[in-house]
């Protein structure tokens, strides 16, 4: 659809005006207390108001107004700068040389987000697509993917449900832009090169909570959630929080049904020196008749189907069950030394029968569809331990972090598939009975081991602050070992390949505070992924195992943060190596070498917070140049990598209506630039834009707050291909209505 070219300019002008207003006040930087002091949950409340009259009616009116104000504040869209940074611990965004943001649970509740991807629709630097041939969500940050396997919880990899995540269990969704091998270690599936996603469990706050929510999503999904928490004992040392959420029914896509159930129990205890938390969670998500991605065997891109049309087969499904949790312990040996440890585990059982459309005629939409059944079981264990120390050497203050992490993953799988493709059509899709899947690999009833992975690492860093804490220099390194065994599960289960290599990834970061509320920063950090093994016919070095891929990032940026308002401007470059077989002299043979390169350069602007009283904004824009270098034979040198938009823009506005206390209207725009579909850059997706509208109203019922919400996503019911990442197409969702009611009792 036509796109307004003025919207990106308006976002920049809005950010500039806010920056000019915010920079009017200034003060010197102040030394912060040591990071090992634990922060208690914030208590939301209102200032006591003077009574207008002593009558019971006047007091009741004032009480009702206070209830509305307090509940409205708790419901506000909130994006904070900072988060959990792995080896460095929890940090405020202004104090670290990285670009990190946290989206809070009230945003998840207000938007009725049912998957992690729906939460991240608020982030201008993140785009969501689907996994290869399934319904799993995959995220793209700075032009590189983040698989579901590589989403962390409280800094631990390997314990997050890997295909779809129920966001109702989490208090924060944190996004780190950029490489993070030092901060978090190598990601288990080798992604997270351009960014990292980290989830934080909900825990009991100081005030008791009893919250019940009922929700409805078109065209026939109904569900609800229960959120209860308490603190007990002296100084409220013991905490308990229970979350239960579920939804079931037909989505806004024709004949697509989804089921979601999640339960989480979170316990914690603390005294003056020790903090312990235990989280135990269960999640089940299922998709029946899901609309998946579209592969192409054409030279042009077909037009997207009608927004609600389902071009998949109704017998296609997946069913995902996960039991997971973690234990965290922190202890202060003194005010300057803290030791910590964490252990987590996940048991996952997945199965699905998948059918992916391949279009062979872009004009008519004609194509084929296959059928493939895949069971997948996994058992993961993950741990981290370390020590954080603060001390001074003359005028320099040091924060030293040292520790290590380890991850063990075992996966068991098999498959069966049909040997005959079904004739189908993207626009007029016939339905078939599920075909016989006679070609198989492994035992689909009892899957056997397909891979075993062990990652372990040791890290050390020193953050030195001086000149009245106006300058902070971070230097450190992580040694990472990657061990992976792949097994021939499809033909007897013997060992197929073995990989065991290590690498050291350094980090260098600098933060300069010109004023108390501003920062200029720089970082040089690396990403890490398993290297390749030379394969192929007529390759002279077949079997050679290469060292892990090291992706190098350089970033420079500026931040402004006054608490209620933050903005960040960043410029970066990330270079990721690649490998392929090329001619070996004049012998007619080939040699496999690490020679290719993808270089992503870009700019990111994010603006979050209250612009004026009652008006809040969350959004920004990104520009990306994803260039291919040193490609095989030079054929694609200078071309743009597949599926990476040249720009993205998000704008999310909330406005509290002054004439109706407790009422808020919300508008959102999501705009995505051109994406190439093939490396030859002969096919591309056009620019697309989506508009969303919503409103909510909070009012007292029996002296308790109730909030009603109504929203419409894709208001214009636009049809568009949302993503071409990895070379296959994913269609945007149709117009979707959402309604929910929340009662605190």
XYZ file of C-alpha atoms in Angstrom:
745
model
C 0.000 0.000 0.000
C 1.198 3.619 -0.408
C 3.452 4.748 2.391
C 3.656 8.254 3.791
C 7.253 9.406 3.389
C 6.693 12.078 6.015
C 6.371 9.663 8.954
C 10.122 8.911 9.460
C 10.810 12.658 9.271
C 8.142 13.379 11.886
C 9.694 10.823 14.240
C 13.115 12.476 13.919
C 11.661 15.966 14.410
C 9.734 14.786 17.465
C 12.886 13.275 18.979
C 14.861 16.452 18.253
C 12.258 18.672 19.927
C 12.207 16.432 22.999
C 15.999 16.432 23.197
C 16.161 20.221 22.970
C 13.654 20.537 25.799
C 15.331 17.891 27.952
C 18.890 19.256 27.641
C 17.816 22.560 29.223
C 18.568 21.214 32.744
C 21.969 19.860 33.710
C 23.974 18.809 36.768
C 27.319 17.116 37.504
C 27.527 13.347 37.619
C 27.277 11.685 41.027
C 28.963 8.462 42.086
C 26.482 5.620 42.234
C 26.396 3.062 45.061
C 27.974 -0.343 44.469
C 25.947 -2.538 42.117
C 25.795 -5.421 44.580
C 23.066 -3.776 46.639
C 19.739 -5.322 45.775
C 16.914 -3.092 44.659
C 13.486 -3.719 46.093
C 10.441 -3.726 43.794
C 9.033 -0.244 43.236
C 5.888 0.629 45.087
C 3.374 2.449 42.941
C 1.151 4.852 44.761
C -0.212 8.355 44.925
C 0.649 11.274 47.107
C -1.820 11.852 49.919
C -4.284 14.503 48.953
C -5.815 17.007 51.311
C -9.436 16.258 51.999
C -11.793 18.613 50.228
C -14.504 17.960 52.759
C -15.016 15.799 55.783
C -18.264 14.238 54.635
C -18.306 10.513 53.759
C -19.441 11.372 50.234
C -16.428 13.622 49.684
C -14.035 11.059 51.103
C -15.518 8.327 48.899
C -15.158 10.495 45.782
C -11.530 11.217 46.625
C -10.859 7.522 47.278
C -12.416 6.536 43.939
C -10.306 9.127 42.152
C -7.147 7.858 43.843
C -8.010 4.297 42.767
C -8.363 5.419 39.148
C -5.106 7.406 39.176
C -3.120 4.589 40.775
C -4.460 1.907 38.410
C -3.924 4.133 35.364
C -0.294 4.676 36.329
C 0.237 0.948 36.722
C -1.217 0.414 33.232
C 1.060 2.896 31.492
C 3.195 1.897 28.537
C 6.687 1.782 29.994
C 10.011 1.172 28.274
C 13.071 1.567 30.480
C 16.708 1.910 29.491
C 18.859 -0.900 30.873
C 18.478 -4.507 31.920
C 20.329 -7.713 32.753
C 23.686 -7.731 30.936
C 24.995 -11.215 31.648
C 28.534 -11.023 33.032
C 28.026 -7.374 34.062
C 24.782 -7.979 35.985
C 21.812 -5.604 36.154
C 22.692 -2.164 34.872
C 21.086 1.169 34.143
C 21.254 1.924 30.433
C 22.966 5.277 30.869
C 25.950 3.623 32.603
C 26.857 0.944 30.043
C 28.381 1.120 26.541
C 25.511 -0.859 24.999
C 22.014 -0.173 23.676
C 19.539 -2.095 25.861
C 15.804 -1.593 26.574
C 13.193 -3.315 28.748
C 9.472 -3.650 27.952
C 7.315 -4.079 31.042
C 4.452 -6.435 31.895
C 1.768 -3.720 31.731
C 2.497 -3.322 28.014
C 2.126 -7.084 27.551
C -1.198 -7.027 29.408
C -2.601 -3.949 27.649
C -1.800 -5.259 24.184
C -2.997 -8.820 24.918
C 0.264 -10.183 23.537
C 0.029 -13.943 23.091
C 3.553 -14.568 21.808
C 6.947 -12.969 22.288
C 6.829 -11.675 18.716
C 3.724 -9.626 19.496
C 5.568 -7.916 22.365
C 8.529 -7.099 20.134
C 6.271 -5.423 17.571
C 6.846 -2.361 19.776
C 10.586 -2.287 19.052
C 11.770 -0.368 15.983
C 14.968 -2.429 15.720
C 13.306 -5.877 15.785
C 11.321 -7.663 13.090
C 9.680 -11.069 13.527
C 9.479 -13.873 10.984
C 8.816 -17.631 11.088
C 11.189 -20.563 11.323
C 12.075 -22.784 8.400
C 8.931 -24.744 7.493
C 7.249 -24.378 10.901
C 5.357 -21.888 13.076
C 8.266 -20.961 15.362
C 9.026 -17.276 15.787
C 12.414 -15.982 14.686
C 13.606 -12.436 15.381
C 15.857 -10.209 13.289
C 18.024 -7.599 15.069
C 20.574 -5.495 13.187
C 20.055 -7.756 10.198
C 20.952 -11.041 11.953
C 18.594 -13.716 13.287
C 17.817 -14.677 16.872
C 16.360 -18.204 16.967
C 13.962 -19.224 19.694
C 16.726 -21.515 21.009
C 18.849 -18.434 21.676
C 16.411 -16.396 23.775
C 17.646 -16.203 27.379
C 15.909 -16.067 30.769
C 17.705 -13.992 33.397
C 20.860 -14.287 31.300
C 20.751 -18.095 30.977
C 20.567 -19.738 27.566
C 18.895 -23.085 27.000
C 15.917 -22.838 29.383
C 13.458 -20.868 27.226
C 10.700 -22.602 25.211
C 12.315 -22.628 21.815
C 9.501 -22.169 19.271
C 6.789 -20.009 20.841
C 6.972 -18.131 24.145
C 3.967 -17.225 26.326
C 4.853 -13.696 27.507
C 2.320 -13.618 30.375
C 4.890 -15.276 32.675
C 7.425 -12.465 32.429
C 7.819 -9.101 34.093
C 10.183 -7.730 31.441
C 11.232 -8.439 27.877
C 14.714 -7.013 27.405
C 16.338 -6.316 24.050
C 20.091 -5.816 23.677
C 21.149 -4.490 20.282
C 24.492 -5.823 19.156
C 26.889 -8.725 19.614
C 27.084 -10.247 23.099
C 29.563 -13.144 23.172
C 31.360 -11.630 26.154
C 28.184 -10.722 28.040
C 26.249 -13.976 27.608
C 28.571 -16.458 25.945
C 27.958 -18.172 22.623
C 24.298 -18.815 21.838
C 23.509 -22.555 21.606
C 22.219 -22.511 18.010
C 24.775 -19.961 16.813
C 22.532 -16.941 16.269
C 22.127 -13.771 18.406
C 24.960 -12.112 16.452
C 23.115 -8.810 15.998
C 21.304 -8.767 19.314
C 20.016 -10.649 22.298
C 16.564 -11.097 23.872
C 16.341 -11.744 27.607
C 13.240 -12.481 29.699
C 12.794 -11.749 33.397
C 10.343 -13.742 35.532
C 7.658 -12.015 37.579
C 8.171 -11.935 41.345
C 6.098 -10.704 44.245
C 6.165 -6.964 44.850
C 5.627 -5.183 48.150
C 1.886 -4.688 47.702
C -0.446 -7.724 47.577
C -1.879 -8.481 44.142
C -5.105 -10.254 43.138
C -5.728 -9.780 39.416
C -8.160 -11.547 37.129
C -8.277 -10.923 33.374
C -10.688 -12.128 30.698
C -9.863 -11.570 27.032
C -11.170 -12.171 23.528
C -9.413 -12.021 20.146
C -11.145 -12.264 16.777
C -12.390 -14.283 15.190
C -13.017 -16.702 18.048
C -10.268 -16.875 20.672
C -11.250 -16.617 24.306
C -9.149 -16.846 27.416
C -8.120 -15.409 30.722
C -5.350 -14.982 33.258
C -4.859 -15.043 37.011
C -2.022 -13.166 38.709
C -1.679 -13.449 42.502
C 1.229 -12.446 44.721
C 1.994 -12.017 48.429
C 4.906 -11.204 50.687
C 5.165 -12.714 54.163
C 7.280 -12.691 57.282
C 9.448 -10.139 59.000
C 10.394 -7.334 56.615
C 8.328 -9.213 54.016
C 11.267 -11.529 53.445
C 9.233 -14.296 51.759
C 7.495 -13.803 48.435
C 5.216 -15.917 46.268
C 3.668 -15.183 42.882
C 1.360 -17.380 40.842
C 0.624 -16.740 37.176
C -1.807 -18.773 35.111
C -2.946 -17.819 31.606
C -4.697 -19.559 28.756
C -6.424 -18.943 25.448
C -8.082 -21.159 22.856
C -9.974 -20.761 19.590
C -9.841 -19.593 15.968
C -7.503 -16.720 15.139
C -8.156 -13.925 12.647
C -6.711 -16.221 9.950
C -9.372 -18.496 8.469
C -9.381 -22.013 9.961
C -6.261 -21.415 12.049
C -6.713 -22.437 15.676
C -4.324 -21.773 18.536
C -4.149 -23.062 22.080
C -2.017 -21.528 24.814
C -1.680 -22.512 28.476
C 1.010 -21.286 30.851
C 1.469 -21.645 34.607
C 4.290 -20.189 36.666
C 5.106 -20.333 40.357
C 7.795 -17.957 41.604
C 9.220 -18.003 45.137
C 11.810 -15.733 46.699
C 13.422 -14.969 50.046
C 15.884 -12.332 51.181
C 17.608 -10.919 54.213
C 20.206 -8.195 54.520
C 22.897 -10.239 52.747
C 21.269 -13.066 50.791
C 18.694 -13.240 48.007
C 17.231 -16.511 46.725
C 14.577 -17.061 44.060
C 13.086 -20.229 42.597
C 10.962 -20.222 39.429
C 9.050 -23.247 38.138
C 6.989 -22.955 34.964
C 4.992 -24.976 32.452
C 3.945 -23.926 28.959
C 1.881 -25.573 26.254
C 1.243 -23.959 22.893
C -0.396 -25.581 19.901
C -1.215 -24.401 16.391
C -3.748 -26.253 14.235
C -4.113 -25.401 10.553
C -1.399 -22.773 10.945
C -0.502 -20.459 8.071
C 3.228 -20.888 7.528
C 5.831 -19.427 5.207
C 5.896 -19.574 1.396
C 8.848 -20.788 -0.658
C 9.398 -19.590 -4.212
C 10.430 -21.312 -7.419
C 9.690 -18.247 -9.526
C 11.520 -15.229 -10.925
C 8.972 -12.738 -9.587
C 7.274 -12.276 -6.228
C 3.581 -13.258 -6.152
C 1.053 -10.858 -4.715
C 0.177 -11.559 -1.093
C -3.017 -13.532 -0.509
C -6.129 -11.940 0.980
C -5.210 -10.937 4.561
C -7.276 -13.629 6.300
C -6.879 -16.356 3.669
C -5.197 -19.530 4.896
C -3.148 -21.179 2.138
C -1.998 -24.066 4.360
C -3.578 -27.465 4.933
C -5.929 -27.825 7.913
C -4.249 -30.991 9.128
C -0.942 -29.148 9.588
C -0.219 -28.604 13.281
C 2.317 -28.492 16.064
C 2.050 -29.191 19.788
C 4.721 -27.818 22.120
C 5.124 -28.767 25.786
C 7.851 -27.374 28.050
C 8.658 -27.736 31.726
C 11.363 -25.306 32.803
C 12.681 -23.282 35.698
C 15.675 -21.823 37.461
C 17.250 -21.191 40.859
C 19.108 -17.935 41.596
C 21.257 -17.234 44.656
C 23.154 -14.053 45.586
C 25.127 -13.429 48.763
C 26.952 -10.295 49.909
C 30.118 -11.253 51.784
C 30.600 -7.553 52.448
C 29.312 -4.314 51.020
C 31.929 -4.666 48.268
C 31.876 -8.383 47.391
C 28.920 -10.367 46.037
C 28.898 -13.979 44.885
C 26.099 -15.358 42.765
C 25.005 -18.563 41.117
C 22.169 -19.709 38.886
C 21.003 -23.081 37.650
C 18.232 -23.747 35.154
C 16.790 -26.663 33.229
C 14.247 -27.344 30.495
C 12.475 -30.464 29.311
C 10.713 -30.048 25.978
C 8.490 -32.306 23.905
C 7.478 -31.118 20.461
C 5.679 -32.752 17.604
C 4.143 -31.440 14.438
C 2.936 -32.305 10.983
C 4.025 -29.503 8.668
C 2.980 -28.525 5.158
C 4.803 -25.710 3.366
C 3.606 -24.104 0.139
C 6.066 -23.672 -2.744
C 4.806 -21.298 -5.438
C 5.831 -22.214 -8.979
C 3.711 -19.658 -10.878
C 3.721 -16.136 -9.448
C 0.849 -14.953 -11.656
C -1.695 -17.653 -10.842
C -0.369 -18.649 -7.408
C -0.099 -22.291 -8.449
C 2.333 -24.453 -6.539
C 2.887 -27.549 -4.467
C 2.665 -28.521 -0.808
C 4.423 -31.302 1.040
C 3.828 -33.169 4.284
C 6.379 -33.906 6.980
C 5.958 -35.149 10.555
C 8.713 -34.280 13.052
C 8.900 -35.203 16.748
C 11.575 -33.371 18.747
C 12.546 -33.867 22.377
C 15.175 -31.928 24.291
C 16.720 -31.886 27.739
C 18.831 -28.879 28.673
C 20.753 -27.807 31.748
C 22.345 -24.391 32.150
C 24.364 -22.770 34.918
C 26.279 -19.610 35.734
C 28.363 -18.550 38.742
C 30.607 -15.656 39.555
C 31.773 -12.953 41.889
C 31.451 -9.178 41.670
C 33.826 -6.957 43.664
C 34.113 -3.193 44.174
C 37.290 -1.454 45.334
C 39.327 1.701 44.790
C 42.913 2.187 43.662
C 43.663 5.819 44.259
C 41.174 7.956 42.298
C 39.950 4.975 40.223
C 36.945 2.901 41.280
C 36.875 -0.701 40.026
C 34.032 -3.155 39.493
C 35.528 -6.553 38.766
C 33.397 -9.407 37.432
C 34.729 -12.948 37.177
C 32.979 -16.247 36.695
C 31.903 -18.909 34.283
C 28.939 -20.559 32.616
C 28.075 -23.968 31.186
C 25.268 -25.385 29.062
C 24.393 -28.988 28.180
C 21.812 -29.748 25.487
C 20.588 -33.092 24.213
C 18.142 -33.321 21.306
C 16.300 -36.415 20.046
C 14.400 -36.377 16.774
C 13.136 -38.312 13.749
C 10.968 -37.613 10.724
C 8.553 -39.093 8.221
C 7.395 -37.461 5.020
C 5.257 -37.926 1.948
C 7.056 -38.709 -1.294
C 4.304 -37.080 -3.371
C 3.686 -33.328 -3.450
C 0.135 -32.000 -3.359
C -1.037 -29.584 -6.032
C -2.158 -26.333 -4.407
C -2.751 -22.634 -5.009
C -1.805 -19.593 -2.970
C -5.111 -17.795 -3.599
C -7.612 -20.615 -4.080
C -6.327 -23.362 -1.819
C -7.791 -26.870 -2.102
C -7.898 -29.023 1.018
C -6.679 -32.622 1.061
C -6.723 -35.468 3.502
C -3.420 -35.907 5.275
C -1.262 -37.978 2.875
C 0.601 -41.138 3.808
C 4.110 -40.321 5.004
C 5.994 -43.457 4.112
C 9.546 -42.141 3.813
C 11.093 -41.887 7.257
C 14.337 -41.316 9.084
C 14.720 -42.645 12.603
C 11.964 -43.893 14.884
C 9.112 -41.373 15.000
C 7.542 -43.149 17.996
C 10.764 -43.180 19.989
C 13.134 -40.505 18.644
C 16.827 -41.127 19.191
C 19.666 -38.720 19.904
C 20.398 -36.336 17.049
C 22.823 -33.953 18.765
C 24.621 -33.318 22.015
C 26.059 -29.880 22.749
C 28.261 -28.634 25.559
C 29.196 -24.982 25.919
C 31.375 -23.774 28.746
C 33.133 -20.457 29.289
C 35.154 -18.355 31.728
C 34.972 -14.572 31.845
C 36.705 -11.642 33.490
C 36.135 -7.901 33.256
C 37.081 -4.695 35.036
C 34.994 -1.535 34.808
C 37.070 1.449 35.914
C 35.353 4.725 36.717
C 37.155 7.980 37.427
C 36.945 11.774 37.184
C 33.978 11.852 39.594
C 32.396 8.920 37.738
C 32.149 10.889 34.515
C 34.236 8.288 32.643
C 33.835 4.506 32.758
C 36.116 2.122 30.877
C 35.220 -1.575 30.626
C 37.727 -4.153 29.445
C 37.453 -7.916 29.629
C 37.352 -11.241 27.837
C 35.514 -14.557 27.774
C 37.037 -17.888 26.846
C 34.365 -20.025 25.165
C 34.559 -23.694 24.215
C 32.005 -25.151 21.789
C 31.596 -28.927 21.697
C 28.946 -30.456 19.423
C 28.367 -34.088 18.481
C 25.935 -34.844 15.662
C 24.452 -38.320 15.322
C 23.033 -40.237 12.369
C 19.622 -40.565 14.048
C 18.019 -41.372 10.678
C 20.199 -44.432 10.024
C 21.260 -46.273 13.159
C 22.273 -43.504 15.542
C 26.068 -43.584 15.138
C 28.265 -40.522 15.591
C 28.187 -38.428 12.421
C 30.471 -35.517 13.217
C 32.399 -34.060 16.125
C 33.253 -30.412 16.756
C 35.349 -29.129 19.647
C 36.924 -25.686 19.311
C 37.484 -22.708 21.568
C 37.989 -18.973 21.179
C 38.630 -15.875 23.261
C 36.273 -12.955 22.676
C 37.404 -9.612 24.148
C 35.292 -6.579 24.973
C 36.173 -2.915 25.204
C 33.636 -0.288 26.196
C 33.841 3.390 27.058
C 31.176 5.652 28.582
C 31.644 9.408 29.023
C 29.067 11.417 30.982
C 29.236 15.044 29.796
C 26.340 15.725 32.183
C 24.432 13.790 34.806
C 21.699 12.742 32.361
C 23.732 12.195 29.184
C 26.290 9.700 27.962
C 28.488 9.181 24.920
C 29.594 5.582 24.486
C 31.715 3.276 22.342
C 32.114 -0.501 22.260
C 34.110 -3.088 20.434
C 32.640 -6.528 21.086
C 32.322 -9.830 19.217
C 29.731 -12.443 18.409
C 30.614 -16.135 18.354
C 29.189 -19.149 16.540
C 30.319 -22.661 15.675
C 32.610 -22.723 12.659
C 32.025 -24.938 9.609
C 33.482 -28.285 8.599
C 34.716 -28.616 5.023
C 32.369 -30.759 2.934
C 31.471 -31.304 -0.694
C 32.547 -33.235 -3.762
C 36.095 -32.806 -5.051
C 37.092 -30.729 -1.998
C 40.756 -31.250 -1.120
C 40.364 -30.391 2.581
C 37.213 -32.413 3.285
C 36.748 -32.874 7.014
C 38.770 -29.830 8.060
C 37.181 -28.265 11.149
C 37.315 -24.483 11.265
C 37.585 -22.306 14.349
C 34.404 -20.621 15.615
C 33.130 -17.721 13.574
C 33.984 -14.411 15.268
C 31.761 -11.505 14.239
C 33.217 -8.117 15.106
C 31.093 -5.121 16.115
C 32.048 -1.467 16.449
C 29.435 0.887 17.879
C 29.314 4.530 18.916
C 26.311 6.333 20.314
C 24.765 8.877 22.663
C 22.080 8.561 25.350
C 19.846 10.890 27.309
C 17.887 9.660 30.347
C 15.944 11.651 32.932
C 13.881 8.698 34.170
C 10.528 9.636 32.670
C 12.121 10.146 29.232
C 14.999 8.412 27.437
C 16.470 8.510 23.960
C 19.392 6.718 22.313
C 21.176 7.311 19.017
C 23.610 4.606 17.876
C 25.801 3.923 14.829
C 27.279 0.450 14.346
C 29.077 -1.957 12.049
C 28.982 -5.765 12.373
C 31.029 -8.049 10.115
C 30.139 -11.751 10.042
C 32.397 -14.226 8.190
C 31.215 -16.959 5.844
C 32.793 -19.966 4.123
C 32.439 -21.731 0.795
C 34.336 -23.942 -1.668
C 36.356 -22.228 -4.409
C 38.772 -23.271 -7.146
C 42.072 -24.718 -5.907
C 44.629 -23.441 -8.404
C 44.358 -25.012 -11.851
C 43.971 -28.546 -10.568
C 40.225 -28.679 -11.178
C 39.721 -29.381 -7.495
C 38.073 -27.206 -4.835
C 39.181 -25.967 -1.438
C 36.834 -24.967 1.379
C 37.816 -21.632 2.934
C 36.525 -19.005 5.320
C 36.408 -16.176 2.832
C 32.927 -14.611 2.558
C 31.643 -11.693 4.612
C 28.374 -9.964 5.440
C 28.899 -6.416 6.658
C 25.943 -4.659 8.257
C 26.168 -0.935 8.935
C 23.360 1.036 10.458
C 21.861 3.758 12.575
C 19.324 3.350 15.396
C 17.218 6.007 17.074
C 14.915 5.130 19.963
C 12.690 7.513 21.907
C 10.758 6.393 24.986
C 8.867 8.164 27.720
C 6.517 10.982 28.616
C 6.788 13.869 26.176
C 4.304 16.113 27.968
C 1.978 15.344 30.844
C -0.397 12.575 29.747
C 1.317 11.940 26.383
C 3.794 9.053 26.098
C 5.768 7.853 23.096
C 7.667 4.655 22.379
C 9.384 4.059 19.074
C 12.098 5.175 16.732
C 13.714 4.230 13.472
C 16.634 2.256 12.054
C 18.637 2.417 8.834
C 20.542 -0.692 7.674
C 22.991 -1.349 4.864
C 23.564 -5.124 4.771
C 26.273 -5.646 2.171
C 27.685 -8.954 0.906
C 31.455 -9.005 0.436
C 33.945 -11.546 -0.968
C 31.139 -13.760 -2.303
C 31.839 -16.923 -4.281
C 33.270 -15.880 -7.634
C 32.443 -12.258 -6.800
C 28.989 -12.734 -8.330
C 27.048 -11.087 -5.511
C 29.644 -8.618 -4.251
C 27.940 -5.412 -3.122
C 24.468 -6.951 -3.118
C 22.164 -6.600 -0.122
C 21.581 -9.628 2.109
C 18.210 -11.352 1.902
C 15.297 -10.225 4.052
C 16.923 -7.203 5.722
C 14.825 -4.033 5.271
C 16.760 -0.894 4.423
C 14.841 0.942 7.158
C 12.257 0.294 9.871
C 10.069 2.757 11.766
C 7.826 2.223 14.779
C 5.726 4.827 16.551
C 3.548 4.081 19.578
C 1.593 6.943 21.202
C -0.485 6.886 24.390
C -2.667 9.824 25.428
C -4.620 10.152 28.668
C -7.879 11.940 27.883
C -8.094 15.054 30.106
C -11.899 15.164 30.019
C -12.392 11.522 31.112
C -10.196 10.451 34.003
C -8.943 6.906 33.592
C -9.375 6.845 29.784
C -6.397 6.399 27.437
C -6.212 6.155 23.649
C -3.333 4.424 21.852
C -2.099 4.572 18.275
C 0.721 2.614 16.662
C 2.399 2.685 13.246
C 4.769 -0.031 12.013
C 6.616 0.761 8.788
C 9.141 -1.564 7.106
C 11.306 -0.771 4.094
C 12.237 -2.761 1.004
C 13.511 -6.325 1.465
C 15.334 -8.403 -1.148
C 14.143 -11.973 -1.693
C 17.240 -13.418 -3.395
C 20.978 -12.749 -3.229
C 21.035 -11.735 -6.895
C 18.795 -8.810 -5.843
C 16.338 -9.323 -8.700
C 13.239 -9.806 -6.507
C 12.139 -7.687 -3.575
C 9.212 -7.007 -1.249
C 7.724 -3.515 -1.363
C 7.563 -1.162 1.602
C 4.672 -1.918 3.943
C 2.873 -0.047 6.713
C 0.481 -1.180 9.424
C -1.759 0.992 11.625
C -3.118 -0.104 15.019
C -5.581 1.653 17.322
C -6.612 0.917 20.908
C -8.267 2.424 23.960
C -8.649 1.526 27.617
C -10.722 2.841 30.496
C -10.074 2.361 34.208
C -12.837 2.906 36.784
C -13.592 1.735 40.338
C -15.923 -1.154 41.105
C -16.585 -1.747 44.812
C -13.479 0.350 45.569
C -11.333 -1.820 43.328
C -9.984 -0.843 39.891
C -11.331 -2.403 36.720
C -9.784 -1.789 33.293
C -11.540 -2.384 29.977
C -9.443 -2.529 26.806
C -10.286 -2.597 23.115
C -7.838 -2.675 20.225
C -7.619 -3.205 16.484
C -4.395 -4.380 14.816
C -3.928 -3.751 11.082
C -6.810 -1.300 11.047
C -6.860 -1.013 7.238
C -6.774 -4.813 6.778
C -3.784 -4.340 4.461
C -2.352 -7.312 2.600
C 1.451 -7.500 2.543
C 4.410 -9.831 2.787
C 5.940 -8.934 6.139
C 9.275 -10.746 5.744
C 11.506 -12.486 3.214
C 14.257 -13.428 5.672
C 16.087 -16.642 4.649
C 14.436 -16.380 1.226
C 10.877 -17.448 2.088
C 7.852 -15.185 2.512
C 5.744 -14.612 5.620
C 2.432 -12.779 5.266
C 1.307 -10.110 7.726
C -1.686 -10.757 9.953
C -5.154 -9.504 8.932
C -7.298 -7.019 10.836
C -7.581 -8.371 14.372
C -9.901 -7.184 17.142
C -8.930 -7.550 20.792
C -10.959 -7.017 23.944
C -10.071 -7.614 27.582
C -11.251 -6.776 31.090
C -8.999 -6.797 34.156
C -10.220 -6.653 37.748
C -8.021 -6.209 40.804
C -9.760 -7.593 43.883
